[in-house]
Short mmCIF file of C-alpha atoms in Angstrom, two decimals:
data_model
loop_
_atom_site.label_atom_id
_atom_site.label_comp_id
_atom_site.label_asym_id
_atom_site.label_seq_id
_atom_site.Cartn_x
_atom_site.Cartn_y
_atom_site.Cartn_z
CA UNK A 950 0.00 0.00 0.00
CA UNK A 951 1.04 3.54 -0.59
CA UNK A 952 2.44 5.56 2.23
CA UNK A 953 -0.05 8.22 3.37
CA UNK A 954 2.74 10.61 4.13
CA UNK A 955 1.97 14.01 2.67
CA UNK A 956 4.65 16.31 1.31
CA UNK A 957 4.48 20.02 1.84
CA UNK A 958 5.31 21.88 -1.35
CA UNK A 959 5.94 25.57 -1.38
CA UNK A 960 6.03 27.75 -4.43
CA UNK A 961 7.90 31.00 -4.23
CA UNK A 962 8.86 33.56 -6.80
CA UNK A 963 11.85 35.82 -6.64
CA UNK A 964 11.77 39.17 -8.39
CA UNK A 965 15.38 40.03 -9.27
CA UNK A 966 14.84 43.81 -9.38
CA UNK A 967 14.25 46.43 -6.71
CA UNK A 968 14.95 50.10 -6.13
CA UNK A 969 18.04 50.77 -4.00
CA UNK A 970 17.43 52.45 -0.65
CA UNK A 971 20.01 55.23 -1.04
CA UNK A 972 22.23 56.81 -3.71
CA UNK A 973 25.26 55.17 -2.09
CA UNK A 974 23.72 51.71 -2.35
CA UNK A 975 22.78 52.47 -5.97
CA UNK A 976 26.40 53.39 -6.74
CA UNK A 977 27.69 50.23 -5.05
CA UNK A 978 25.15 48.14 -6.95
CA UNK A 979 26.14 49.75 -10.28
CA UNK A 980 29.84 49.05 -9.69
CA UNK A 981 29.19 45.47 -8.55
CA UNK A 982 26.82 44.65 -11.43
CA UNK A 983 29.07 46.25 -14.04
CA UNK A 984 31.86 44.03 -12.75
CA UNK A 985 29.79 40.85 -12.68
CA UNK A 986 27.70 41.38 -15.81
CA UNK A 987 30.08 43.37 -18.01
CA UNK A 988 30.36 40.61 -20.60
CA UNK A 989 26.57 40.42 -20.96
CA UNK A 990 26.31 44.20 -21.21
CA UNK A 991 29.00 44.26 -23.89
CA UNK A 992 27.25 41.52 -25.85
CA UNK A 993 23.98 43.47 -25.62
CA UNK A 994 25.58 46.67 -26.95
CA UNK A 995 27.48 44.71 -29.65
CA UNK A 996 24.30 42.95 -30.80
CA UNK A 997 22.34 46.19 -31.07
CA UNK A 998 25.24 47.78 -32.97
CA UNK A 999 25.48 44.78 -35.28
CA UNK A 1000 21.75 44.85 -36.03
CA UNK A 1001 21.76 48.57 -36.77
CA UNK A 1002 24.75 48.28 -39.09
CA UNK A 1003 23.44 45.39 -41.22
CA UNK A 1004 21.08 47.29 -43.54
CA UNK A 1005 23.39 50.08 -44.73
CA UNK A 1006 26.97 49.64 -43.50
CA UNK A 1007 28.19 46.24 -44.60
CA UNK A 1008 31.87 47.30 -44.53
CA UNK A 1009 31.43 48.41 -40.92
CA UNK A 1010 29.91 45.04 -40.08
CA UNK A 1011 33.01 43.35 -41.51
CA UNK A 1012 35.26 45.57 -39.34
CA UNK A 1013 33.12 44.79 -36.29
CA UNK A 1014 33.30 41.06 -36.94
CA UNK A 1015 37.09 41.20 -37.43
CA UNK A 1016 37.69 42.99 -34.12
CA UNK A 1017 35.30 40.59 -32.40
CA UNK A 1018 37.23 37.60 -33.75
CA UNK A 1019 40.51 39.15 -32.57
CA UNK A 1020 38.98 39.53 -29.11
CA UNK A 1021 37.81 35.91 -29.09
CA UNK A 1022 41.25 34.73 -30.19
CA UNK A 1023 42.86 36.76 -27.42
CA UNK A 1024 40.61 35.12 -24.82
CA UNK A 1025 41.34 31.68 -26.28
CA UNK A 1026 45.03 32.48 -25.99
CA UNK A 1027 44.55 33.46 -22.35
CA UNK A 1028 42.70 30.23 -21.68
CA UNK A 1029 45.25 28.09 -23.56
CA UNK A 1030 48.16 29.42 -21.51
CA UNK A 1031 46.89 29.89 -17.95
CA UNK A 1032 50.39 29.95 -16.45
CA UNK A 1033 51.85 32.54 -18.84
CA UNK A 1034 53.40 35.44 -16.95
CA UNK A 1035 53.38 37.61 -20.08
CA UNK A 1036 49.69 37.12 -20.87
CA UNK A 1037 48.31 37.33 -17.34
CA UNK A 1038 50.62 39.68 -15.43
CA UNK A 1039 52.53 41.95 -17.81
CA UNK A 1040 49.79 42.59 -20.38
CA UNK A 1041 46.62 43.51 -18.53
CA UNK A 1042 43.38 42.10 -19.94
CA UNK A 1043 41.55 45.39 -19.34
CA UNK A 1044 44.16 47.27 -21.35
CA UNK A 1045 43.80 44.89 -24.30
CA UNK A 1046 40.01 45.11 -24.19
CA UNK A 1047 40.13 48.92 -24.03
CA UNK A 1048 42.57 48.95 -26.96
CA UNK A 1049 40.26 46.69 -28.99
CA UNK A 1050 37.32 48.96 -28.12
CA UNK A 1051 39.25 52.00 -29.35
CA UNK A 1052 40.28 50.18 -32.54
CA UNK A 1053 36.65 49.16 -33.14
CA UNK A 1054 35.44 52.72 -32.58
CA UNK A 1055 38.10 54.15 -34.93
CA UNK A 1056 37.27 51.58 -37.62
CA UNK A 1057 33.57 52.36 -37.34
CA UNK A 1058 34.32 56.09 -37.62
CA UNK A 1059 36.56 55.51 -40.64
CA UNK A 1060 33.85 53.48 -42.37
CA UNK A 1061 31.37 56.33 -41.83
CA UNK A 1062 29.38 54.50 -39.20
CA UNK A 1063 30.12 56.98 -36.42
CA UNK A 1064 26.49 58.13 -36.26
CA UNK A 1065 25.32 54.53 -35.83
CA UNK A 1066 28.01 53.89 -33.21
CA UNK A 1067 27.17 56.94 -31.08
CA UNK A 1068 23.41 56.44 -31.46
CA UNK A 1069 23.71 52.85 -30.28
CA UNK A 1070 25.85 53.93 -27.32
CA UNK A 1071 23.36 56.69 -26.47
CA UNK A 1072 20.46 54.23 -26.67
CA UNK A 1073 21.98 51.23 -24.87
CA UNK A 1074 24.03 52.82 -22.08
CA UNK A 1075 20.94 54.13 -20.22
CA UNK A 1076 19.39 50.65 -20.47
CA UNK A 1077 22.57 49.06 -19.14
CA UNK A 1078 22.81 51.57 -16.27
CA UNK A 1079 19.14 51.13 -15.40
CA UNK A 1080 19.60 47.35 -15.29
CA UNK A 1081 22.77 47.74 -13.21
CA UNK A 1082 20.92 49.93 -10.69
CA UNK A 1083 17.80 47.80 -10.37
CA UNK A 1084 19.26 44.29 -10.62
CA UNK A 1085 20.10 42.44 -7.42
CA UNK A 1086 22.27 39.61 -8.71
CA UNK A 1087 23.44 38.10 -5.43
CA UNK A 1088 19.90 37.75 -4.08
CA UNK A 1089 18.75 35.64 -7.04
CA UNK A 1090 21.05 32.70 -6.29
CA UNK A 1091 18.92 29.81 -5.06
CA UNK A 1092 20.33 27.47 -2.46
CA UNK A 1093 18.56 24.18 -2.87
CA UNK A 1094 18.48 21.46 -0.29
CA UNK A 1095 19.68 18.02 -1.22
CA UNK A 1096 16.74 16.65 -3.11
CA UNK A 1097 16.00 13.57 -5.13
CA UNK A 1098 18.54 14.35 -7.84
CA UNK A 1099 21.35 14.81 -5.29
CA UNK A 1100 20.45 11.48 -3.67
CA UNK A 1101 20.56 9.72 -7.05
CA UNK A 1102 23.95 11.23 -7.90
CA UNK A 1103 25.37 10.22 -4.52
CA UNK A 1104 24.11 6.67 -4.99
CA UNK A 1105 25.63 6.50 -8.47
CA UNK A 1106 28.99 7.74 -7.14
CA UNK A 1107 28.87 5.23 -4.30
CA UNK A 1108 28.15 2.44 -6.80
CA UNK A 1109 31.06 3.52 -8.98
CA UNK A 1110 33.45 3.63 -6.01
CA UNK A 1111 32.59 0.10 -4.87
CA UNK A 1112 35.03 -2.55 -6.10
CA UNK A 1113 33.45 -4.91 -8.54
CA UNK A 1114 32.74 -8.34 -7.18
CA UNK A 1115 34.48 -11.20 -8.83
CA UNK A 1116 32.01 -13.64 -10.33
#
C-alpha cells in the first residue's frame, strides 16, 4: 500500500529587481553589477550595434566582426596558456580590451558608421545603467536542499566507487 505521508510543497517567486534604498547603495550596486555582468552588457551593446549596421553599412559590419574575432582569439590564448606570466601579469586584460574597443570605434568612424556607433551607445548605455541599478544579482542565487537528484547522484557515485565483485 502507498504511504499516506503528505509532502508540503511551497512555491515562491523571486523578483530580481528592486529600487536601492540610497544613492550610495545604488552606486555600489552599479559598480558590482558592471563588474559581474560586463560581458553580458558588452554583448547586448554589440548585438544592437550589429543589427543597426546590417542594412546600410556592410563594410562596418566586416570591421566589427574582425575585431570581435581578434577579441575571441585573445581570450582563447589566455585560456590556452593559464600559467603565462606575459599574458596574465605583464599585459593587462583590461588594457587589451580597451585597446580593442578604441580600434573598433576608430574603424567604425573611418567606415562612416560613427552616427550609428554613437546612437547605439546613447540608446543602450541608459538601459545598461538602469539594469545595473535595479538588478540584485546576489539575491537571485537559489540554495537548494539536497533533493531527489542529489540522492541519485550520490548513490551513483557510491556504486562507482565500490570494487566490482568477482564472479
